[in-house]
Amino acid sequence: IEEIEKILYLMDSRIEVLERSNPLGVTEKYLRKDLENLKHDDKPVKSV
């Protein structure tokens, strides 16, 4: 269990560093993840 907590802590601190040095880059990463999730939706995309 300690290993997992260590990994989670490292990930959190890494994200904090990224946000401090490049906040837009981090948001862009999360937005891209959201876009990927939208792409995988079952709803068909209407082409105009």
CSV table of C-alpha atoms in Angstrom, one decimal:
chain,number,residue,atom,x,y,z
A,1,ILE,CA,0.0,0.0,0.0
A,2,GLU,CA,2.9,2.4,0.8
A,3,GLU,CA,4.2,2.0,-2.8
A,4,ILE,CA,0.9,3.1,-4.3
A,5,GLU,CA,0.7,6.1,-1.9
A,6,LYS,CA,4.2,7.0,-2.9
A,7,ILE,CA,3.4,6.9,-6.6
A,8,LEU,CA,0.2,8.9,-6.1
A,9,TYR,CA,2.1,11.5,-4.1
A,10,LEU,CA,4.7,11.7,-6.8
A,11,MET,CA,2.1,12.2,-9.5
A,12,ASP,CA,0.3,14.9,-7.6
A,13,SER,CA,3.5,16.8,-6.9
A,14,ARG,CA,4.5,16.4,-10.6
A,15,ILE,CA,1.2,17.9,-11.7
A,16,GLU,CA,1.6,20.8,-9.3
A,17,VAL,CA,5.1,21.5,-10.7
A,18,LEU,CA,3.6,21.4,-14.2
A,19,GLU,CA,0.8,23.8,-13.3
A,20,ARG,CA,3.3,26.2,-11.8
A,21,SER,CA,5.6,26.2,-14.7
A,22,ASN,CA,3.1,25.7,-17.5
A,23,PRO,CA,-0.6,26.0,-16.4
A,24,LEU,CA,-1.9,26.2,-19.9
A,25,GLY,CA,-0.1,23.1,-20.9
A,26,VAL,CA,-1.7,21.1,-18.1
A,27,THR,CA,-5.2,22.4,-18.9
A,28,GLU,CA,-4.6,21.6,-22.5
A,29,LYS,CA,-3.7,18.0,-21.5
A,30,TYR,CA,-7.0,17.7,-19.5
A,31,LEU,CA,-9.0,19.2,-22.3
A,32,ARG,CA,-7.5,16.8,-24.8
A,33,LYS,CA,-8.4,13.9,-22.5
A,34,ASP,CA,-12.0,15.2,-22.5
A,35,LEU,CA,-12.0,15.4,-26.3
A,36,GLU,CA,-10.8,11.8,-26.4
A,37,ASN,CA,-13.7,10.8,-24.1
A,38,LEU,CA,-16.1,12.7,-26.4
A,39,LYS,CA,-14.8,10.9,-29.4
A,40,HIS,CA,-15.4,7.5,-27.8
A,41,ASP,CA,-19.1,8.4,-27.1
A,42,ASP,CA,-21.6,6.1,-28.7
A,43,LYS,CA,-23.7,9.1,-30.0
A,44,PRO,CA,-23.2,9.5,-33.7
A,45,VAL,CA,-21.8,12.9,-34.7
A,46,LYS,CA,-24.0,14.8,-37.0
A,47,SER,CA,-22.1,16.1,-40.0
A,48,VAL,CA,-23.4,19.5,-41.2
